[in-house]
């Protein structure tokens, strides 16, 4: 994707670093949930773009307006206007060439839209085509894989009383993340649920933990989840937020994550998408463990107001897969806002089980499916992760092909958490494993 940048001459651009606390994942059957800290290593790369700038002497200076992150702004204008000239004499325009450096950081620097400046970003929606896999709802999938274009306008004070404007096309930084919900659009709407037209994603907190592995996957995925409400973007991949649990859940991580979610509401943040409770049908600390009545009450109190402001809602995800008995009583309690996409967790040993789970949720709740976790697991005799690499490779290939070819599935991502044995995990020592490479190879040409 490319940015269109208008910047004042004479502004000094310097690399930025933002420390993001890393939260240590909690061990569970297939997930990395409980993060106490976020450990961030900062690496700065520079890109240089030569600009031809026309300068008119005598105009008033432009000043940076420090509004903070765009998602914290409630009513301030997102773009600045040039100050009126303070001189009456006409001064010939001078053309000069400047070198503008754009900085990028790994998992620390906010995206270019998040630098504390007066910035305006508008994403063009990817083209889409609609298809109707059933008579109950219509799935819309993107027919274009091109990234949206963002127009970025910035202003800064010059060293001398002059004004200048320049226009240059600069490439998006190779990697960037933020500690709050992303500020750019990925095209997620109620009628177009696939981020940037690309279904493939990742469930598991490796965007920051496993940098090399994530960098290998990033060009081929559009989203990832880390089980928190303010999942940061990483390497150009959209962070998808989730409300883990709420009042009624006694799990240890619930208060902290609920507090983060409440701050989003206080700051009037309106995420593109927010998923509901994490496996409320299973016990702490591996899941959020909520009663259906508490779930309904907290959904109406916390998530329904976001929906009224335009946020797409993902359903609570179920631990018991197609054997779940939680969602219908949750609905019967009276939801103020229905969910738009059903979040599905799949732990099966073969494609037959995968298809059965998808069919259950489609036929029961009649909503498009977001496979927020899938893994190769024998769930007939407890919970036993697959150990044969050939079986895992086949499972990944079959699942990806099925998800990609099914219009009812709008997104999918494999689990990369604990309790999945030693062969399934996608990463080890910061690098992709054989399973990770199998997933990368399955999605790289989609």
mmCIF file of C-alpha atoms in Angstrom, residues 39-384:
data_model
loop_
_atom_site.group_PDB
_atom_site.id
_atom_site.type_symbol
_atom_site.label_atom_id
_atom_site.label_comp_id
_atom_site.label_asym_id
_atom_site.label_seq_id
_atom_site.Cartn_x
_atom_site.Cartn_y
_atom_site.Cartn_z
ATOM 1 C CA UNK A 39 8.641 -6.957 25.576
ATOM 2 C CA UNK A 40 9.477 -4.822 22.575
ATOM 3 C CA UNK A 41 12.756 -4.597 20.698
ATOM 4 C CA UNK A 42 13.044 -1.530 18.499
ATOM 5 C CA UNK A 43 14.765 -1.523 15.136
ATOM 6 C CA UNK A 44 14.777 1.571 12.955
ATOM 7 C CA UNK A 45 15.013 1.401 9.201
ATOM 8 C CA UNK A 46 15.117 4.500 7.021
ATOM 9 C CA UNK A 47 13.625 5.037 3.606
ATOM 10 C CA UNK A 48 14.679 8.133 1.669
ATOM 11 C CA UNK A 49 12.463 9.817 -0.871
ATOM 12 C CA UNK A 50 13.629 12.711 -3.000
ATOM 13 C CA UNK A 51 11.067 15.500 -3.285
ATOM 14 C CA UNK A 52 10.894 18.562 -5.477
ATOM 15 C CA UNK A 53 9.576 21.344 -3.249
ATOM 16 C CA UNK A 54 8.289 24.756 -4.264
ATOM 17 C CA UNK A 55 8.888 27.353 -1.537
ATOM 18 C CA UNK A 56 7.318 30.769 -1.284
ATOM 19 C CA UNK A 57 9.166 32.994 1.142
ATOM 20 C CA UNK A 58 7.361 35.210 3.599
ATOM 21 C CA UNK A 59 4.401 32.996 4.457
ATOM 22 C CA UNK A 60 3.511 32.224 8.028
ATOM 23 C CA UNK A 61 4.807 29.124 9.752
ATOM 24 C CA UNK A 62 2.778 25.982 10.211
ATOM 25 C CA UNK A 63 2.735 24.456 13.660
ATOM 26 C CA UNK A 64 2.460 20.841 14.714
ATOM 27 C CA UNK A 65 -0.763 20.164 16.594
ATOM 28 C CA UNK A 66 -0.118 17.489 19.184
ATOM 29 C CA UNK A 67 -3.448 15.684 19.352
ATOM 30 C CA UNK A 68 -2.053 12.284 20.275
ATOM 31 C CA UNK A 69 -3.140 9.083 18.592
ATOM 32 C CA UNK A 70 -5.957 9.541 16.061
ATOM 33 C CA UNK A 71 -8.255 7.117 17.868
ATOM 34 C CA UNK A 72 -8.152 9.292 20.971
ATOM 35 C CA UNK A 73 -9.386 12.346 19.113
ATOM 36 C CA UNK A 74 -13.055 13.039 19.574
ATOM 37 C CA UNK A 75 -13.790 16.135 17.542
ATOM 38 C CA UNK A 76 -10.532 17.749 16.436
ATOM 39 C CA UNK A 77 -9.948 18.218 12.739
ATOM 40 C CA UNK A 78 -7.743 15.578 11.223
ATOM 41 C CA UNK A 79 -6.054 17.855 8.691
ATOM 42 C CA UNK A 80 -4.491 21.292 8.963
ATOM 43 C CA UNK A 81 -4.878 24.233 6.624
ATOM 44 C CA UNK A 82 -2.078 26.507 5.513
ATOM 45 C CA UNK A 83 -1.797 29.696 7.544
ATOM 46 C CA UNK A 84 -2.569 32.937 5.683
ATOM 47 C CA UNK A 85 0.407 34.850 4.361
ATOM 48 C CA UNK A 86 1.750 37.627 6.589
ATOM 49 C CA UNK A 87 3.634 39.433 3.812
ATOM 50 C CA UNK A 88 2.319 41.777 1.174
ATOM 51 C CA UNK A 89 5.256 41.733 -1.220
ATOM 52 C CA UNK A 90 5.327 39.067 -3.855
ATOM 53 C CA UNK A 91 8.378 36.857 -3.632
ATOM 54 C CA UNK A 92 9.458 34.670 -6.532
ATOM 55 C CA UNK A 93 8.963 30.985 -5.912
ATOM 56 C CA UNK A 94 12.085 28.937 -5.437
ATOM 57 C CA UNK A 95 12.377 25.297 -6.387
ATOM 58 C CA UNK A 96 14.665 23.110 -4.345
ATOM 59 C CA UNK A 97 15.202 19.431 -3.780
ATOM 60 C CA UNK A 98 14.934 17.948 -0.325
ATOM 61 C CA UNK A 99 15.512 14.461 0.997
ATOM 62 C CA UNK A 100 12.772 13.255 3.298
ATOM 63 C CA UNK A 101 13.403 10.293 5.554
ATOM 64 C CA UNK A 102 10.576 8.058 6.673
ATOM 65 C CA UNK A 103 11.268 5.858 9.666
ATOM 66 C CA UNK A 104 9.859 2.469 10.511
ATOM 67 C CA UNK A 105 10.220 0.344 13.599
ATOM 68 C CA UNK A 106 9.562 -3.271 14.445
ATOM 69 C CA UNK A 107 6.727 -3.642 16.958
ATOM 70 C CA UNK A 108 7.304 -0.245 18.539
ATOM 71 C CA UNK A 109 6.715 2.683 16.200
ATOM 72 C CA UNK A 110 3.087 3.624 15.574
ATOM 73 C CA UNK A 111 1.976 3.574 11.985
ATOM 74 C CA UNK A 112 2.438 6.764 10.043
ATOM 75 C CA UNK A 113 -1.120 7.681 10.957
ATOM 76 C CA UNK A 114 -0.285 7.429 14.650
ATOM 77 C CA UNK A 115 2.643 9.856 14.907
ATOM 78 C CA UNK A 116 1.602 12.798 17.052
ATOM 79 C CA UNK A 117 0.897 15.240 14.282
ATOM 80 C CA UNK A 118 -2.090 16.588 12.475
ATOM 81 C CA UNK A 119 -2.821 13.666 10.216
ATOM 82 C CA UNK A 120 -5.719 12.666 8.021
ATOM 83 C CA UNK A 121 -6.112 9.174 6.641
ATOM 84 C CA UNK A 122 -8.810 7.933 4.317
ATOM 85 C CA UNK A 123 -8.756 4.439 2.891
ATOM 86 C CA UNK A 124 -10.392 3.591 -0.360
ATOM 87 C CA UNK A 125 -12.567 0.536 -0.035
ATOM 88 C CA UNK A 126 -11.454 -2.491 -2.028
ATOM 89 C CA UNK A 127 -13.822 -3.533 -4.746
ATOM 90 C CA UNK A 128 -16.064 -6.373 -3.785
ATOM 91 C CA UNK A 129 -18.507 -8.786 -5.292
ATOM 92 C CA UNK A 130 -21.398 -10.446 -3.518
ATOM 93 C CA UNK A 131 -22.323 -14.081 -3.524
ATOM 94 C CA UNK A 132 -25.095 -15.881 -1.724
ATOM 95 C CA UNK A 133 -24.112 -19.312 -0.433
ATOM 96 C CA UNK A 134 -27.531 -19.801 1.110
ATOM 97 C CA UNK A 135 -30.918 -18.160 1.277
ATOM 98 C CA UNK A 136 -30.324 -16.948 4.815
ATOM 99 C CA UNK A 137 -27.510 -14.447 4.322
ATOM 100 C CA UNK A 138 -25.250 -13.056 1.642
ATOM 101 C CA UNK A 139 -21.491 -13.244 1.997
ATOM 102 C CA UNK A 140 -19.481 -10.517 0.312
ATOM 103 C CA UNK A 141 -15.906 -11.248 -0.643
ATOM 104 C CA UNK A 142 -13.377 -8.928 -2.220
ATOM 105 C CA UNK A 143 -12.624 -9.443 -5.867
ATOM 106 C CA UNK A 144 -9.446 -7.404 -5.659
ATOM 107 C CA UNK A 145 -6.338 -8.249 -3.665
ATOM 108 C CA UNK A 146 -4.853 -4.794 -4.020
ATOM 109 C CA UNK A 147 -4.220 -2.905 -0.810
ATOM 110 C CA UNK A 148 -6.222 0.266 -0.222
ATOM 111 C CA UNK A 149 -4.533 3.609 -0.752
ATOM 112 C CA UNK A 150 -4.218 6.071 2.102
ATOM 113 C CA UNK A 151 -3.981 9.819 1.747
ATOM 114 C CA UNK A 152 -1.812 11.243 4.527
ATOM 115 C CA UNK A 153 -1.603 14.976 5.107
ATOM 116 C CA UNK A 154 0.784 16.418 7.700
ATOM 117 C CA UNK A 155 1.962 19.863 8.696
ATOM 118 C CA UNK A 156 4.995 21.028 10.677
ATOM 119 C CA UNK A 157 6.710 24.251 11.639
ATOM 120 C CA UNK A 158 9.609 25.396 9.495
ATOM 121 C CA UNK A 159 12.901 26.753 10.804
ATOM 122 C CA UNK A 160 12.388 30.122 9.112
ATOM 123 C CA UNK A 161 9.269 32.244 8.477
ATOM 124 C CA UNK A 162 8.356 30.573 5.209
ATOM 125 C CA UNK A 163 5.851 28.046 4.007
ATOM 126 C CA UNK A 164 6.262 25.181 1.616
ATOM 127 C CA UNK A 165 4.305 22.263 0.334
ATOM 128 C CA UNK A 166 5.401 19.128 -1.405
ATOM 129 C CA UNK A 167 3.802 15.975 -2.628
ATOM 130 C CA UNK A 168 5.601 12.633 -2.623
ATOM 131 C CA UNK A 169 4.594 9.014 -2.743
ATOM 132 C CA UNK A 170 6.240 6.986 -0.030
ATOM 133 C CA UNK A 171 5.928 3.295 0.650
ATOM 134 C CA UNK A 172 4.356 2.090 3.858
ATOM 135 C CA UNK A 173 6.935 1.313 6.563
ATOM 136 C CA UNK A 174 7.932 -2.328 6.547
ATOM 137 C CA UNK A 175 6.569 -2.874 10.029
ATOM 138 C CA UNK A 176 4.641 -0.857 12.561
ATOM 139 C CA UNK A 177 2.497 -1.472 15.564
ATOM 140 C CA UNK A 178 0.569 0.508 18.118
ATOM 141 C CA UNK A 179 -0.545 -0.121 21.646
ATOM 142 C CA UNK A 180 -4.114 0.850 20.817
ATOM 143 C CA UNK A 181 -6.574 -0.257 18.157
ATOM 144 C CA UNK A 182 -5.357 0.465 14.655
ATOM 145 C CA UNK A 183 -6.387 3.745 13.097
ATOM 146 C CA UNK A 184 -6.463 2.719 9.467
ATOM 147 C CA UNK A 185 -9.317 1.011 7.683
ATOM 148 C CA UNK A 186 -9.147 -2.562 6.431
ATOM 149 C CA UNK A 187 -12.535 -2.411 4.756
ATOM 150 C CA UNK A 188 -14.367 -4.456 7.412
ATOM 151 C CA UNK A 189 -18.082 -3.712 7.322
ATOM 152 C CA UNK A 190 -21.218 -5.702 8.046
ATOM 153 C CA UNK A 191 -21.457 -6.580 4.356
ATOM 154 C CA UNK A 192 -17.728 -7.078 3.739
ATOM 155 C CA UNK A 193 -16.147 -8.890 6.663
ATOM 156 C CA UNK A 194 -12.839 -10.017 5.156
ATOM 157 C CA UNK A 195 -9.958 -7.652 6.075
ATOM 158 C CA UNK A 196 -8.514 -6.132 2.903
ATOM 159 C CA UNK A 197 -10.046 -8.971 0.900
ATOM 160 C CA UNK A 198 -7.657 -11.552 2.372
ATOM 161 C CA UNK A 199 -9.067 -14.290 4.617
ATOM 162 C CA UNK A 200 -5.854 -15.768 6.020
ATOM 163 C CA UNK A 201 -4.744 -14.677 9.473
ATOM 164 C CA UNK A 202 -3.250 -15.952 12.689
ATOM 165 C CA UNK A 203 -4.403 -16.611 16.237
ATOM 166 C CA UNK A 204 -1.642 -16.390 18.812
ATOM 167 C CA UNK A 205 0.587 -13.727 20.244
ATOM 168 C CA UNK A 206 3.576 -14.104 17.945
ATOM 169 C CA UNK A 207 3.402 -10.715 16.274
ATOM 170 C CA UNK A 208 5.729 -9.377 18.940
ATOM 171 C CA UNK A 209 7.154 -12.541 20.471
ATOM 172 C CA UNK A 210 8.381 -14.274 17.339
ATOM 173 C CA UNK A 211 9.568 -11.487 15.079
ATOM 174 C CA UNK A 212 11.278 -13.486 12.337
ATOM 175 C CA UNK A 213 8.435 -15.978 12.113
ATOM 176 C CA UNK A 214 5.812 -13.258 11.993
ATOM 177 C CA UNK A 215 7.766 -11.384 9.323
ATOM 178 C CA UNK A 216 7.676 -14.532 7.189
ATOM 179 C CA UNK A 217 3.894 -14.807 7.569
ATOM 180 C CA UNK A 218 3.003 -11.106 7.456
ATOM 181 C CA UNK A 219 3.032 -10.681 3.652
ATOM 182 C CA UNK A 220 0.441 -13.444 3.350
ATOM 183 C CA UNK A 221 -2.026 -12.616 6.162
ATOM 184 C CA UNK A 222 -4.334 -9.686 6.841
ATOM 185 C CA UNK A 223 -5.149 -10.082 10.545
ATOM 186 C CA UNK A 224 -4.085 -11.605 13.838
ATOM 187 C CA UNK A 225 -5.439 -11.812 17.384
ATOM 188 C CA UNK A 226 -3.753 -11.692 20.794
ATOM 189 C CA UNK A 227 -6.917 -12.017 22.924
ATOM 190 C CA UNK A 228 -6.889 -8.385 24.132
ATOM 191 C CA UNK A 229 -9.209 -5.460 23.297
ATOM 192 C CA UNK A 230 -6.404 -3.284 21.919
ATOM 193 C CA UNK A 231 -4.410 -5.704 19.777
ATOM 194 C CA UNK A 232 -1.684 -3.660 18.045
ATOM 195 C CA UNK A 233 -1.060 -3.751 14.337
ATOM 196 C CA UNK A 234 2.232 -5.443 13.431
ATOM 197 C CA UNK A 235 4.172 -5.561 10.163
ATOM 198 C CA UNK A 236 1.182 -4.125 8.327
ATOM 199 C CA UNK A 237 -1.120 -6.827 9.724
ATOM 200 C CA UNK A 238 -4.390 -5.734 11.329
ATOM 201 C CA UNK A 239 -4.764 -6.446 15.047
ATOM 202 C CA UNK A 240 -8.266 -7.755 15.816
ATOM 203 C CA UNK A 241 -9.580 -6.876 19.275
ATOM 204 C CA UNK A 242 -11.535 -9.040 21.692
ATOM 205 C CA UNK A 243 -13.312 -8.535 25.001
ATOM 206 C CA UNK A 244 -12.067 -11.596 26.894
ATOM 207 C CA UNK A 245 -14.607 -11.535 29.708
ATOM 208 C CA UNK A 246 -16.562 -9.158 31.902
ATOM 209 C CA UNK A 247 -18.455 -9.002 35.193
ATOM 210 C CA UNK A 248 -19.528 -12.524 36.005
ATOM 211 C CA UNK A 249 -16.152 -13.992 35.038
ATOM 212 C CA UNK A 250 -13.858 -14.735 37.981
ATOM 213 C CA UNK A 251 -10.808 -15.427 35.800
ATOM 214 C CA UNK A 252 -7.613 -13.702 36.853
ATOM 215 C CA UNK A 253 -7.055 -11.782 33.626
ATOM 216 C CA UNK A 254 -10.626 -10.519 33.309
ATOM 217 C CA UNK A 255 -10.342 -7.298 35.396
ATOM 218 C CA UNK A 256 -7.257 -6.033 33.562
ATOM 219 C CA UNK A 257 -8.627 -6.710 30.105
ATOM 220 C CA UNK A 258 -12.028 -5.326 31.012
ATOM 221 C CA UNK A 259 -10.290 -2.171 32.220
ATOM 222 C CA UNK A 260 -8.527 -1.817 28.863
ATOM 223 C CA UNK A 261 -11.834 -2.271 27.063
ATOM 224 C CA UNK A 262 -13.523 0.330 29.270
ATOM 225 C CA UNK A 263 -10.783 2.846 28.464
ATOM 226 C CA UNK A 264 -11.560 2.413 24.783
ATOM 227 C CA UNK A 265 -15.184 3.258 25.493
ATOM 228 C CA UNK A 266 -14.197 6.222 27.669
ATOM 229 C CA UNK A 267 -11.991 7.576 24.887
ATOM 230 C CA UNK A 268 -14.886 7.098 22.456
ATOM 231 C CA UNK A 269 -12.881 4.666 20.333
ATOM 232 C CA UNK A 270 -14.984 2.952 17.669
ATOM 233 C CA UNK A 271 -13.071 -0.119 16.421
ATOM 234 C CA UNK A 272 -13.886 -1.573 13.024
ATOM 235 C CA UNK A 273 -14.558 -4.932 14.674
ATOM 236 C CA UNK A 274 -14.655 -6.348 18.214
ATOM 237 C CA UNK A 275 -15.137 -9.963 19.224
ATOM 238 C CA UNK A 276 -17.133 -10.968 22.270
ATOM 239 C CA UNK A 277 -16.238 -13.242 25.150
ATOM 240 C CA UNK A 278 -13.542 -15.890 24.866
ATOM 241 C CA UNK A 279 -14.920 -19.391 25.416
ATOM 242 C CA UNK A 280 -17.343 -18.461 28.214
ATOM 243 C CA UNK A 281 -18.555 -22.079 28.155
ATOM 244 C CA UNK A 282 -15.317 -23.385 29.738
ATOM 245 C CA UNK A 283 -13.655 -22.769 33.082
ATOM 246 C CA UNK A 284 -10.926 -20.370 34.192
ATOM 247 C CA UNK A 285 -8.175 -19.654 33.650
ATOM 248 C CA UNK A 286 -8.054 -21.197 30.211
ATOM 249 C CA UNK A 287 -11.393 -19.630 29.210
ATOM 250 C CA UNK A 288 -13.541 -16.755 30.447
ATOM 251 C CA UNK A 289 -16.130 -18.920 32.289
ATOM 252 C CA UNK A 290 -19.350 -16.881 32.252
ATOM 253 C CA UNK A 291 -22.983 -17.837 32.709
ATOM 254 C CA UNK A 292 -25.317 -17.157 29.815
ATOM 255 C CA UNK A 293 -27.263 -14.602 31.858
ATOM 256 C CA UNK A 294 -24.081 -12.719 32.765
ATOM 257 C CA UNK A 295 -22.993 -12.934 29.146
ATOM 258 C CA UNK A 296 -26.222 -11.389 27.881
ATOM 259 C CA UNK A 297 -26.147 -8.598 30.462
ATOM 260 C CA UNK A 298 -22.515 -7.701 29.802
ATOM 261 C CA UNK A 299 -22.922 -7.928 26.030
ATOM 262 C CA UNK A 300 -25.770 -5.436 26.205
ATOM 263 C CA UNK A 301 -23.821 -3.160 28.534
ATOM 264 C CA UNK A 302 -20.448 -3.204 26.782
ATOM 265 C CA UNK A 303 -20.630 -4.448 23.195
ATOM 266 C CA UNK A 304 -24.076 -3.384 22.004
ATOM 267 C CA UNK A 305 -23.214 0.333 22.441
ATOM 268 C CA UNK A 306 -20.204 -0.153 20.148
ATOM 269 C CA UNK A 307 -22.438 -1.738 17.525
ATOM 270 C CA UNK A 308 -24.702 1.304 17.587
ATOM 271 C CA UNK A 309 -21.661 3.434 16.712
ATOM 272 C CA UNK A 310 -20.736 1.223 13.773
ATOM 273 C CA UNK A 311 -18.461 -1.487 15.175
ATOM 274 C CA UNK A 312 -18.885 -4.928 13.618
ATOM 275 C CA UNK A 313 -19.443 -7.513 16.371
ATOM 276 C CA UNK A 314 -18.065 -11.044 16.483
ATOM 277 C CA UNK A 315 -19.871 -13.607 18.622
ATOM 278 C CA UNK A 316 -18.505 -15.217 21.767
ATOM 279 C CA UNK A 317 -16.306 -18.168 20.770
ATOM 280 C CA UNK A 318 -17.157 -21.625 22.063
ATOM 281 C CA UNK A 319 -14.802 -24.092 23.720
ATOM 282 C CA UNK A 320 -17.090 -27.061 23.032
ATOM 283 C CA UNK A 321 -17.158 -26.496 19.269
ATOM 284 C CA UNK A 322 -20.318 -27.981 17.693
ATOM 285 C CA UNK A 323 -21.299 -29.556 21.009
ATOM 286 C CA UNK A 324 -21.797 -26.130 22.578
ATOM 287 C CA UNK A 325 -25.038 -25.360 24.422
ATOM 288 C CA UNK A 326 -24.226 -21.786 25.488
ATOM 289 C CA UNK A 327 -25.081 -19.501 22.584
ATOM 290 C CA UNK A 328 -28.822 -20.134 22.268
ATOM 291 C CA UNK A 329 -29.619 -19.310 25.935
ATOM 292 C CA UNK A 330 -27.341 -16.280 25.527
ATOM 293 C CA UNK A 331 -29.498 -15.137 22.603
ATOM 294 C CA UNK A 332 -32.745 -15.987 24.381
ATOM 295 C CA UNK A 333 -31.768 -13.649 27.216
ATOM 296 C CA UNK A 334 -32.481 -10.749 24.857
ATOM 297 C CA UNK A 335 -29.592 -9.134 22.993
ATOM 298 C CA UNK A 336 -29.734 -5.401 22.310
ATOM 299 C CA UNK A 337 -27.492 -5.968 19.286
ATOM 300 C CA UNK A 338 -26.962 -9.236 17.438
ATOM 301 C CA UNK A 339 -23.509 -10.308 16.341
ATOM 302 C CA UNK A 340 -22.529 -9.932 12.689
ATOM 303 C CA UNK A 341 -20.078 -12.816 12.336
ATOM 304 C CA UNK A 342 -19.798 -16.064 14.287
ATOM 305 C CA UNK A 343 -16.412 -16.723 15.876
ATOM 306 C CA UNK A 344 -15.581 -20.429 15.635
ATOM 307 C CA UNK A 345 -12.836 -22.494 17.299
ATOM 308 C CA UNK A 346 -11.982 -25.779 15.591
ATOM 309 C CA UNK A 347 -9.827 -28.517 17.114
ATOM 310 C CA UNK A 348 -10.195 -31.592 14.911
ATOM 311 C CA UNK A 349 -7.856 -34.244 13.470
ATOM 312 C CA UNK A 350 -9.085 -34.097 9.863
ATOM 313 C CA UNK A 351 -11.062 -32.103 7.336
ATOM 314 C CA UNK A 352 -14.235 -34.094 8.005
ATOM 315 C CA UNK A 353 -14.425 -32.707 11.533
ATOM 316 C CA UNK A 354 -13.649 -29.206 10.264
ATOM 317 C CA UNK A 355 -16.550 -29.310 7.813
ATOM 318 C CA UNK A 356 -18.933 -30.644 10.455
ATOM 319 C CA UNK A 357 -18.132 -27.762 12.801
ATOM 320 C CA UNK A 358 -18.599 -25.150 10.081
ATOM 321 C CA UNK A 359 -21.897 -26.686 8.978
ATOM 322 C CA UNK A 360 -23.199 -26.724 12.550
ATOM 323 C CA UNK A 361 -22.595 -23.018 13.121
ATOM 324 C CA UNK A 362 -23.916 -22.045 9.695
ATOM 325 C CA UNK A 363 -27.111 -24.032 9.989
ATOM 326 C CA UNK A 364 -27.729 -23.086 13.622
ATOM 327 C CA UNK A 365 -26.942 -19.361 13.698
ATOM 328 C CA UNK A 366 -27.076 -18.525 9.978
ATOM 329 C CA UNK A 367 -24.240 -16.014 10.065
ATOM 330 C CA UNK A 368 -20.935 -15.843 8.196
ATOM 331 C CA UNK A 369 -18.053 -17.627 9.923
ATOM 332 C CA UNK A 370 -14.754 -16.259 11.216
ATOM 333 C CA UNK A 371 -12.544 -19.236 12.158
ATOM 334 C CA UNK A 372 -10.617 -17.475 14.903
ATOM 335 C CA UNK A 373 -8.717 -20.649 15.851
ATOM 336 C CA UNK A 374 -8.067 -24.012 14.234
ATOM 337 C CA UNK A 375 -5.611 -26.787 15.069
ATOM 338 C CA UNK A 376 -5.012 -30.463 14.401
ATOM 339 C CA UNK A 377 -6.266 -32.181 17.554
ATOM 340 C CA UNK A 378 -7.851 -35.526 18.363
ATOM 341 C CA UNK A 379 -10.771 -34.357 20.484
ATOM 342 C CA UNK A 380 -12.504 -37.743 20.701
ATOM 343 C CA UNK A 381 -10.285 -39.009 23.505
ATOM 344 C CA UNK A 382 -9.718 -35.920 25.571
ATOM 345 C CA UNK A 383 -7.582 -33.285 23.870
ATOM 346 C CA UNK A 384 -4.555 -34.798 22.127
#
